[in-house]
Amino acid sequence: MFETIGPVERFVAAAEQLGFEWLTEDYVGSDPDPVTDDDADQDDAGDADSAMSRLYLTMPTENGMRQLLAMWRRFESKLSPREDEKDWWKIFGYLSKIRLWNASDRIEPATQFFIHRRLAKDPQAPVRLELDLWFHENEELRKNAKQALDGILSAVDGRIVDFVTIEPIRYQVALIEVPAQQASAISSRTGRLANADPIMSIRPQSLYATRPLSEPDSAVTSLRKGANDGLRPAVAAILDGYPMQNHGLLDGRVDVIEVDVPSASVPVARRYHGTAIASLIIHGDLANGEAPLTRSLKAVPVLAAPQHLNDERTDQDLLPIGIIYRAVFALKEGHEHAGPAGPDVLIINHSICDAEGPFVRRPTPWARLLDWLSHKYGILFVVSAGNITARFPSGYPDQASFNAASPLERQIALIRAVEASKGIRGLLSPAEAMNVLSVGAVHADGAGACPSDTIDPFAPIGVPNLGSAIGPGINRSLKPEIVDIGGRQVARAADHADGHLVWPDEIGHIGLETAAPDPSAGSVTRTRRSTGTSNAAALVTRSGIQIVDALEEVLAEDGVSLRDFKRAALATKALLVHGSQWGDAGTLLDASYPPPGTKQWRRRRATVTKFLGYGKPAVERVISGAVNRVTLLADDEISHEQLHEYRIPIPTSMIRSREIRRITMTLAWLPPIHPTSIAYRGVMLDVVDQDGKRKFWRGVKTIMQPHPDDIRRGTVAHFILEGSNSTAFMDSSGLFIGVQARATHRNFQQAAVPYALAMTLEVGATVLEDIYASVREAIRPRPRVRV
């Protein structure tokens, strides 16, 4: 283990010159993808130089490690290097410490807390944990490591419950069960398991569980008639609970593929979560009366409902990552000698998370899996950001003050209280994944007013609800990328020894209305309301299907089938983000969040970004045309140090009109990942001007949205530019848009990275020219590659 002083990228660059590999970060205070934008804000200047990071290196041999430690001891003793050691002394200059991996690295505080909770509940019960083994490229070495683990567990009366190896993400993990005494030793970082060299880390058992509300419900019958005739093939699937297929709202619409979770393990009366997600995708919030989608939906159940429990959860005898891996494999490759169950699936709704695995610094194995699957199959995962139920300070001295405040005063206070508690509101795994589209929940729904004895914390202004998890993601990337309606949550509050605390609560009177099982009468028309980021992700998946429908229609005009459009999922991702913006919610949050003052705008903007991402999608703007607006879509593959150039013809009205013109650009790409590299994403793409910068056009400026520095760190770039200065549009050869690529790791310098670029030109509604027709007539976008 290395502890660096100063920016981590300096150490990594120097180490790579000496052939170091498999460097991974534990904590990074500086940015591994440093910003060089000319307009970068200076508020944060100096932070990088004071950063300290921990990095880990897997040495190929034990002898190599001994030699390294011997050199380090001589360096610490201020001895001069030998001739062949001078480069090492330069490396050592960036370090404050080198030591062997030990129990403090293997067992993090979250694992200790998990064990304490389990033993406090039942001091004699065995405890289940996940063990990450050091991954070896050689299969024989992996077998030896598993055999060594079998021997260690046998000696402490433990056992392996499940074991999964996924080579591309360097994952070899065992779900184990150990006696309470051994679990206690692990918690104290003592004993044979805590100090076993084959074990890299010991983590809490990954688990997702959802408990239904016992609240008022209603019944609907009007939406059941003749809605499922002639459905088109599915382009989306859900990995969730077992849906209630015979519900009036879902009958004939959902195709279930059983892999790990058979129907017998999930009583119909407890099929809540998967039923709700399927209902939201097909119908939206039932309170809004939207038309159902005209496509069927695939579903691979991944949540069981054990008889001795009152919830739906991932199988306690299986590693969730293995369940997800096998589910996707069944869709795209096949299961038990059957062919692919969903070969045309482009979007996978993933509204579950690891309740015991919040994202902290390093990509979790679950996130690495989704990133790899996204790249391998070219699919879009829509992932819920996670729901945070922890209590946090309200900002009020006591309950009486909280109750006495006016709704507006309390709203502002709670907005600031949520911001102040952002340290405990981080994403839940796997929402940090780079290649997925992560979704937060907006405080809104189609239900009526809150009951009079409850507190509705926010007016319908588009801010996230009290429980929505926030970013950032891996390497401080922008997460969640978008937010959507997730249902209103009421504010509960109480006086506490630590002060006045508040927390979100879900009640049955408000929220998104969905199909639901009937636990008593067995009705197939029952509905219920619920809230959360799961719901928001389902609505984004619904929007994604609508975009795919629009893409299929456009492709058909050119005689191309949707199946032949290899980058359809990536185009869908770009277009989902393309219609997003902060709107009034961004203005309110920017005015409410600290620190105050015009010079601190950059810090406030970064905080708003953590909550809103790029904002809430406006899909209708993307899939519907208008005479004053045209949206263009391009897609291709690009490699390291290439620049693809696009020229967009400028409508006459954009030159002559003095009204505001708007240009929106969204770039989404699907890079390979390096699961153990600090850079993680293999290739970075950017939207640039002719000089390779982001100056774009004179006379236009960005509206209130994420700062360009925050945009650079993920796999989506989204800009909205406005201006009324005609000089911005005087180039006779058209608007220049460049897509530029840079490999962040030498392994990917030859990689061909797929991307989709969406661009919208818009002028005032009073302009007479039909710019849609003008541009359509002039353009057939084809890139030119400049190397």
Coordinates of N, CA and C in Angstrom, one line a residue, residues 48-228:
A48 N -5.7 20.6 -4.9 CA -5.0 19.4 -5.3 C -3.6 19.2 -4.7
D49 N -2.9 20.3 -4.5 CA -1.6 20.2 -4.0 C -1.5 19.7 -2.5
S50 N -2.6 19.8 -1.8 CA -2.6 19.3 -0.4 C -3.3 18.0 -0.3
A51 N -3.6 17.3 -1.4 CA -4.3 16.1 -1.4 C -3.4 14.9 -0.9
M52 N -4.0 14.0 -0.3 CA -3.3 12.7 0.0 C -4.2 11.6 -0.4
S53 N -3.5 10.6 -1.0 CA -4.2 9.4 -1.6 C -3.6 8.1 -1.1
R54 N -4.4 7.1 -1.1 CA -3.8 5.7 -0.9 C -4.0 4.9 -2.2
L55 N -2.9 4.3 -2.6 CA -3.0 3.5 -3.8 C -2.4 2.1 -3.5
Y56 N -2.9 1.1 -4.2 CA -2.6 -0.3 -3.9 C -2.0 -0.9 -5.2
L57 N -1.0 -1.7 -5.0 CA -0.3 -2.4 -6.1 C -0.2 -3.9 -5.8
T58 N -0.6 -4.7 -6.7 CA -0.4 -6.1 -6.6 C 1.0 -6.5 -7.2
M59 N 1.9 -6.9 -6.4 CA 3.2 -7.3 -6.9 C 3.2 -8.7 -7.5
P60 N 3.9 -8.9 -8.6 CA 3.9 -10.2 -9.3 C 4.5 -11.3 -8.4
T61 N 5.5 -11.0 -7.6 CA 6.2 -12.0 -6.8 C 6.4 -11.5 -5.4
E62 N 6.6 -12.4 -4.4 CA 6.9 -12.0 -3.1 C 8.3 -11.5 -3.0
N63 N 9.2 -12.0 -3.8 CA 10.6 -11.5 -3.8 C 10.6 -10.0 -4.2
G64 N 9.8 -9.7 -5.2 CA 9.7 -8.3 -5.7 C 9.2 -7.3 -4.6
M65 N 8.3 -7.8 -3.8 CA 7.8 -6.9 -2.7 C 8.9 -6.7 -1.7
R66 N 9.7 -7.8 -1.4 CA 10.7 -7.7 -0.4 C 11.8 -6.7 -0.9
Q67 N 12.1 -6.7 -2.1 CA 13.1 -5.8 -2.7 C 12.6 -4.4 -2.6
L68 N 11.3 -4.2 -2.9 CA 10.7 -2.8 -2.9 C 10.8 -2.3 -1.5
L69 N 10.4 -3.1 -0.5 CA 10.4 -2.6 0.9 C 11.9 -2.3 1.4
A70 N 12.8 -3.1 0.9 CA 14.2 -2.9 1.3 C 14.7 -1.5 0.7
M71 N 14.3 -1.3 -0.5 CA 14.7 0.0 -1.1 C 14.1 1.2 -0.3
W72 N 12.8 1.0 0.0 CA 12.1 2.1 0.8 C 12.7 2.4 2.1
R73 N 13.1 1.3 2.8 CA 13.8 1.5 4.1 C 15.1 2.3 3.9
R74 N 15.8 2.0 2.9 CA 17.1 2.8 2.6 C 16.8 4.2 2.2
F75 N 15.7 4.4 1.5 CA 15.3 5.8 1.1 C 14.9 6.6 2.4
E76 N 14.1 5.9 3.3 CA 13.7 6.6 4.5 C 15.0 6.9 5.4
S77 N 16.0 6.1 5.3 CA 17.3 6.4 6.0 C 18.2 7.4 5.3
K78 N 17.6 8.0 4.2 CA 18.3 9.1 3.5 C 19.6 8.6 2.9
L79 N 19.7 7.3 2.5 CA 20.9 6.8 1.8 C 20.8 7.1 0.3
S80 N 21.9 7.2 -0.3 CA 21.9 7.5 -1.7 C 21.5 6.3 -2.5
P81 N 20.8 6.5 -3.6 CA 20.4 5.3 -4.4 C 21.6 4.8 -5.2
R82 N 21.5 3.5 -5.5 CA 22.5 2.9 -6.5 C 22.1 3.4 -7.9
E83 N 22.9 3.1 -8.8 CA 22.7 3.6 -10.2 C 21.4 3.1 -10.7
D84 N 21.0 1.9 -10.5 CA 19.8 1.3 -11.0 C 18.6 1.7 -10.1
E85 N 18.8 2.5 -9.1 CA 17.7 2.8 -8.2 C 17.2 4.3 -8.3
K86 N 17.9 5.0 -9.1 CA 17.6 6.5 -9.1 C 16.2 6.8 -9.5
D87 N 15.6 6.0 -10.4 CA 14.2 6.3 -10.8 C 13.3 5.9 -9.6
W88 N 13.6 4.9 -8.9 CA 12.8 4.6 -7.7 C 12.8 5.7 -6.7
W89 N 14.0 6.3 -6.5 CA 14.1 7.4 -5.5 C 13.1 8.6 -5.9
K90 N 13.0 8.8 -7.2 CA 12.1 9.8 -7.7 C 10.6 9.4 -7.4
I91 N 10.3 8.2 -7.5 CA 9.0 7.7 -7.2 C 8.7 7.9 -5.7
F92 N 9.7 7.5 -4.9 CA 9.6 7.5 -3.4 C 9.4 9.0 -2.9
G93 N 9.8 9.9 -3.7 CA 9.6 11.3 -3.3 C 8.2 11.7 -3.3
Y94 N 7.3 11.0 -3.9 CA 5.9 11.3 -3.9 C 5.2 10.6 -2.7
L95 N 5.9 9.7 -2.0 CA 5.2 8.9 -1.0 C 5.5 9.3 0.4
S96 N 4.6 9.0 1.3 CA 4.8 9.2 2.7 C 4.9 7.8 3.4
K97 N 4.5 6.8 2.8 CA 4.5 5.5 3.4 C 4.3 4.4 2.4
I98 N 5.0 3.2 2.6 CA 4.8 2.0 1.9 C 4.7 0.9 3.0
R99 N 3.7 0.1 2.9 CA 3.5 -1.0 3.8 C 2.8 -2.2 3.1
L100 N 2.8 -3.3 3.8 CA 2.1 -4.5 3.3 C 0.6 -4.3 3.6
W101 N -0.2 -4.9 2.8 CA -1.7 -5.0 3.0 C -1.9 -5.7 4.3
N102 N -2.8 -5.2 5.1 CA -3.1 -5.8 6.4 C -4.6 -5.8 6.8
A103 N -4.9 -6.2 8.0 CA -6.3 -6.3 8.4 C -7.0 -5.0 8.3
S104 N -6.3 -3.9 8.6 CA -7.0 -2.6 8.5 C -7.5 -2.2 7.1
D105 N -6.8 -2.7 6.1 CA -7.2 -2.5 4.7 C -8.3 -3.5 4.3
R106 N -8.2 -4.7 4.9 CA -9.1 -5.8 4.5 C -10.5 -5.6 5.1
I107 N -10.5 -5.0 6.3 CA -11.8 -4.9 7.0 C -12.1 -3.4 7.3
E108 N -13.0 -2.8 6.5 CA -13.3 -1.4 6.7 C -14.3 -1.2 7.8
P109 N -14.4 0.1 8.3 CA -15.4 0.3 9.3 C -16.8 -0.1 9.0
A110 N -17.2 0.0 7.8 CA -18.6 -0.4 7.4 C -18.8 -1.9 7.7
T111 N -17.8 -2.7 7.5 CA -17.9 -4.1 7.8 C -18.0 -4.4 9.3
Q112 N -17.2 -3.6 10.1 CA -17.2 -3.7 11.5 C -18.6 -3.4 12.0
F113 N -19.2 -2.3 11.5 CA -20.5 -1.9 11.9 C -21.6 -2.9 11.6
F114 N -21.5 -3.5 10.4 CA -22.4 -4.5 9.9 C -22.4 -5.7 10.9
I115 N -21.2 -6.1 11.3 CA -21.1 -7.3 12.2 C -21.7 -6.9 13.6
H116 N -21.4 -5.7 14.0 CA -21.9 -5.3 15.3 C -23.4 -5.3 15.3
R117 N -24.0 -4.9 14.2 CA -25.5 -4.9 14.2 C -26.0 -6.3 14.2
R118 N -25.4 -7.2 13.4 CA -25.9 -8.6 13.4 C -25.8 -9.3 14.7
L119 N -24.6 -9.1 15.4 CA -24.4 -9.7 16.7 C -25.3 -9.1 17.8
A120 N -25.6 -7.8 17.7 CA -26.4 -7.1 18.6 C -27.9 -7.7 18.6
K121 N -28.3 -8.1 17.4 CA -29.6 -8.6 17.1 C -29.7 -10.1 17.7
D122 N -28.6 -10.8 17.5 CA -28.6 -12.2 17.9 C -27.1 -12.6 18.2
P123 N -26.6 -12.5 19.4 CA -25.2 -12.8 19.7 C -24.7 -14.1 19.3
Q124 N -25.6 -15.1 19.1 CA -25.1 -16.5 18.9 C -25.3 -16.9 17.4
A125 N -26.0 -16.0 16.6 CA -26.3 -16.4 15.2 C -25.0 -16.3 14.3
P126 N -24.9 -17.2 13.4 CA -23.8 -17.1 12.4 C -24.0 -15.8 11.6
V127 N -22.9 -15.3 11.0 CA -22.9 -14.1 10.2 C -22.4 -14.4 8.8
R128 N -23.1 -13.8 7.8 CA -22.7 -14.0 6.4 C -22.0 -12.7 5.9
L129 N -20.9 -12.9 5.2 CA -20.0 -11.9 4.7 C -19.6 -12.2 3.3
E130 N -19.1 -11.3 2.6 CA -18.5 -11.5 1.3 C -17.0 -11.3 1.4
L131 N -16.3 -12.3 0.8 CA -14.8 -12.2 0.8 C -14.3 -12.0 -0.7
D132 N -13.6 -10.9 -0.9 CA -13.0 -10.7 -2.2 C -11.6 -11.4 -2.1
L133 N -11.3 -12.3 -3.0 CA -10.0 -12.9 -3.1 C -9.1 -12.0 -4.0
W134 N -7.8 -12.1 -3.8 CA -7.0 -11.4 -4.8 C -7.1 -12.1 -6.1
F135 N -7.4 -11.3 -7.1 CA -7.7 -11.9 -8.4 C -6.4 -12.2 -9.1
H136 N -6.3 -13.4 -9.7 CA -5.2 -13.9 -10.5 C -5.6 -14.1 -11.9
E137 N -4.8 -13.7 -12.8 CA -5.1 -13.9 -14.2 C -5.0 -15.4 -14.6
N138 N -4.1 -16.1 -13.9 CA -3.9 -17.6 -14.1 C -5.0 -18.4 -13.4
E139 N -5.7 -19.2 -14.2 CA -6.8 -20.0 -13.7 C -6.4 -20.9 -12.6
E140 N -5.2 -21.5 -12.7 CA -4.7 -22.4 -11.7 C -4.5 -21.7 -10.4
L141 N -4.0 -20.5 -10.4 CA -3.8 -19.8 -9.2 C -5.1 -19.4 -8.6
R142 N -6.1 -19.2 -9.4 CA -7.4 -18.9 -8.8 C -8.0 -20.1 -8.1
K143 N -7.8 -21.3 -8.7 CA -8.2 -22.5 -8.0 C -7.5 -22.7 -6.7
N144 N -6.2 -22.5 -6.7 CA -5.4 -22.6 -5.5 C -5.9 -21.7 -4.4
A145 N -6.3 -20.4 -4.8 CA -6.8 -19.5 -3.8 C -8.1 -19.9 -3.2
K146 N -9.0 -20.5 -4.0 CA -10.2 -21.0 -3.5 C -10.0 -22.2 -2.5
Q147 N -9.0 -23.1 -2.9 CA -8.7 -24.2 -2.0 C -8.1 -23.7 -0.7
A148 N -7.3 -22.7 -0.8 CA -6.8 -22.1 0.5 C -7.9 -21.5 1.3
L149 N -8.9 -20.9 0.7 CA -10.0 -20.3 1.5 C -10.8 -21.5 2.1
D150 N -11.0 -22.5 1.4 CA -11.7 -23.7 1.9 C -11.0 -24.2 3.2
G151 N -9.7 -24.2 3.2 CA -9.0 -24.7 4.3 C -9.1 -23.8 5.5
I152 N -9.0 -22.5 5.3 CA -9.1 -21.5 6.3 C -10.5 -21.5 7.0
L153 N -11.6 -21.6 6.1 CA -12.9 -21.7 6.7 C -13.2 -23.0 7.4
S154 N -12.6 -24.1 7.0 CA -12.8 -25.3 7.7 C -12.2 -25.2 9.1
A155 N -11.1 -24.6 9.2 CA -10.4 -24.4 10.5 C -11.2 -23.6 11.5
V156 N -12.1 -22.7 11.0 CA -12.8 -21.8 11.9 C -14.3 -22.2 11.9
D157 N -14.7 -23.4 11.4 CA -16.0 -23.9 11.3 C -16.9 -23.0 10.5
G158 N -16.4 -22.4 9.4 CA -17.2 -21.6 8.5 C -17.4 -22.4 7.2
R159 N -18.2 -21.8 6.3 CA -18.5 -22.5 5.1 C -18.7 -21.5 3.9
I160 N -18.5 -21.9 2.7 CA -18.8 -21.1 1.5 C -20.3 -21.4 1.1
V161 N -21.1 -20.3 1.1 CA -22.5 -20.4 0.7 C -22.6 -20.3 -0.8
D162 N -21.9 -19.4 -1.4 CA -21.9 -19.2 -2.9 C -20.5 -18.7 -3.3
F163 N -20.2 -18.9 -4.6 CA -18.9 -18.5 -5.1 C -19.0 -18.1 -6.5
V164 N -18.6 -17.0 -6.9 CA -18.7 -16.5 -8.2 C -17.4 -15.9 -8.7
T165 N -17.0 -16.2 -10.0 CA -15.9 -15.6 -10.6 C -16.3 -15.0 -11.9
I166 N -16.0 -13.7 -12.1 CA -16.2 -13.0 -13.4 C -14.9 -12.4 -13.8
E167 N -14.3 -13.0 -14.8 CA -12.9 -12.6 -15.1 C -12.8 -11.2 -15.6
P168 N -13.6 -10.7 -16.6 CA -13.4 -9.4 -17.1 C -13.4 -8.3 -16.1
I169 N -14.1 -8.4 -15.0 CA -14.1 -7.4 -14.0 C -13.2 -7.8 -12.8
R170 N -12.4 -8.8 -13.0 CA -11.4 -9.3 -12.0 C -12.1 -9.5 -10.6
Y171 N -13.2 -10.3 -10.7 CA -14.0 -10.6 -9.5 C -14.0 -12.1 -9.2
Q172 N -13.5 -12.4 -8.0 CA -13.6 -13.7 -7.5 C -14.0 -13.6 -6.0
V173 N -15.2 -13.9 -5.7 CA -15.8 -13.6 -4.4 C -16.6 -14.8 -3.9
A174 N -16.5 -14.9 -2.6 CA -17.2 -16.0 -1.9 C -18.2 -15.3 -0.9
L175 N -19.4 -15.9 -0.9 CA -20.3 -15.6 0.2 C -20.1 -16.6 1.3
I176 N -19.7 -16.2 2.5 CA -19.4 -17.2 3.5 C -20.3 -17.0 4.7
E177 N -20.3 -18.0 5.5 CA -21.0 -18.0 6.8 C -20.1 -18.5 7.9
V178 N -19.9 -17.6 8.9 CA -19.0 -18.0 10.0 C -19.7 -17.9 11.3
P179 N -19.3 -18.7 12.3 CA -19.9 -18.6 13.7 C -19.7 -17.2 14.2
A180 N -20.6 -16.9 15.2 CA -20.6 -15.5 15.8 C -19.2 -15.2 16.4
Q181 N -18.6 -16.1 17.0 CA -17.3 -15.8 17.6 C -16.3 -15.4 16.5
Q182 N -16.3 -16.1 15.4 CA -15.3 -15.7 14.3 C -15.7 -14.4 13.7
A183 N -17.0 -14.1 13.6 CA -17.4 -12.8 13.1 C -16.9 -11.7 14.0
S184 N -17.0 -11.9 15.3 CA -16.5 -10.9 16.3 C -15.0 -10.7 16.1
A185 N -14.3 -11.8 15.9 CA -12.8 -11.6 15.7 C -12.6 -10.8 14.4
I186 N -13.3 -11.0 13.3 CA -13.2 -10.2 12.1 C -13.4 -8.8 12.4
S187 N -14.5 -8.5 13.2 CA -14.8 -7.1 13.5 C -13.7 -6.4 14.3
S188 N -13.0 -7.2 15.1 CA -11.8 -6.6 15.9 C -10.5 -6.7 15.1
R189 N -10.6 -7.2 13.8 CA -9.5 -7.3 12.9 C -8.4 -8.2 13.5
T190 N -8.9 -9.3 14.1 CA -8.0 -10.3 14.6 C -8.4 -11.7 14.1
G191 N -7.6 -12.7 14.3 CA -8.0 -14.0 13.9 C -7.5 -14.4 12.6
R192 N -7.8 -15.6 12.2 CA -7.2 -16.2 11.0 C -7.8 -15.6 9.7
L193 N -9.1 -15.3 9.7 CA -9.7 -14.8 8.5 C -9.2 -13.3 8.3
A194 N -9.2 -12.5 9.4 CA -8.8 -11.1 9.2 C -7.4 -11.0 8.7
N195 N -6.6 -12.0 8.9 CA -5.2 -11.9 8.6 C -4.8 -12.9 7.5
A196 N -5.7 -13.4 6.7 CA -5.5 -14.3 5.7 C -5.0 -13.6 4.4
D197 N -3.8 -14.0 4.0 CA -3.2 -13.3 2.8 C -4.0 -13.5 1.5
P198 N -4.7 -14.6 1.3 CA -5.4 -14.8 0.0 C -6.6 -13.8 -0.1
I199 N -7.0 -13.3 1.1 CA -8.2 -12.4 1.1 C -7.9 -11.0 0.9
M200 N -8.5 -10.3 -0.1 CA -8.2 -8.9 -0.3 C -9.1 -8.1 0.6
S201 N -10.4 -8.4 0.7 CA -11.3 -7.6 1.6 C -12.4 -8.5 2.1
I202 N -13.0 -8.0 3.2 CA -14.2 -8.7 3.8 C -15.2 -7.6 3.9
R203 N -16.4 -7.9 3.2 CA -17.4 -6.9 3.1 C -18.7 -7.4 3.7
P204 N -19.7 -6.5 4.0 CA -21.0 -7.0 4.4 C -21.7 -7.7 3.3
Q205 N -22.6 -8.7 3.6 CA -23.3 -9.4 2.5 C -24.2 -8.4 1.8
S206 N -24.0 -8.4 0.4 CA -24.8 -7.5 -0.4 C -26.3 -7.9 -0.3
L207 N -27.1 -6.9 -0.1 CA -28.5 -7.3 0.1 C -29.4 -6.1 -0.4
Y208 N -30.5 -6.4 -1.1 CA -31.5 -5.4 -1.3 C -32.9 -6.0 -0.8
A209 N -33.6 -5.2 -0.1 CA -34.9 -5.6 0.4 C -35.8 -4.5 0.4
T210 N -37.1 -4.7 0.0 CA -38.1 -3.7 0.0 C -39.3 -4.2 0.7
R211 N -39.9 -3.4 1.6 CA -41.1 -3.8 2.4 C -42.3 -3.0 1.9
P212 N -43.4 -3.6 1.6 CA -44.6 -2.9 1.1 C -45.3 -2.1 2.2
L213 N -46.0 -1.1 1.9 CA -46.8 -0.3 2.8 C -48.1 -1.0 3.1
S214 N -48.6 -0.9 4.3 CA -49.9 -1.3 4.6 C -50.8 -0.1 4.8
E215 N -51.1 0.5 3.6 CA -51.8 1.8 3.6 C -53.0 1.7 2.7
P216 N -53.8 2.8 2.6 CA -55.0 2.7 1.8 C -54.7 2.4 0.3
D217 N -55.6 1.7 -0.3 CA -55.5 1.3 -1.7 C -56.8 1.6 -2.5
S218 N -56.7 1.5 -3.8 CA -57.9 1.7 -4.6 C -57.9 0.6 -5.7
A219 N -59.0 0.6 -6.5 CA -59.1 -0.3 -7.6 C -59.4 0.4 -8.9
V220 N -58.9 -0.1 -10.0 CA -59.2 0.5 -11.3 C -59.6 -0.7 -12.2
T221 N -60.5 -0.4 -13.1 CA -61.0 -1.4 -14.0 C -61.0 -0.8 -15.5
S222 N -61.1 0.5 -15.6 CA -61.2 1.1 -16.9 C -60.0 1.0 -17.8
L223 N -58.8 0.7 -17.2 CA -57.6 0.6 -18.1 C -57.4 -0.9 -18.5
R224 N -58.3 -1.8 -18.2 CA -58.1 -3.2 -18.5 C -58.5 -3.6 -19.9
K225 N -59.4 -2.8 -20.5 CA -60.1 -3.3 -21.7 C -59.2 -3.2 -23.0
G226 N -59.0 -4.4 -23.6 CA -58.4 -4.4 -24.9 C -57.1 -3.7 -25.1
A227 N -56.3 -3.6 -24.1 CA -55.1 -2.8 -24.2 C -53.9 -3.6 -24.7
N228 N -53.9 -4.9 -24.8 CA -52.7 -5.7 -25.1 C -52.8 -6.4 -26.4

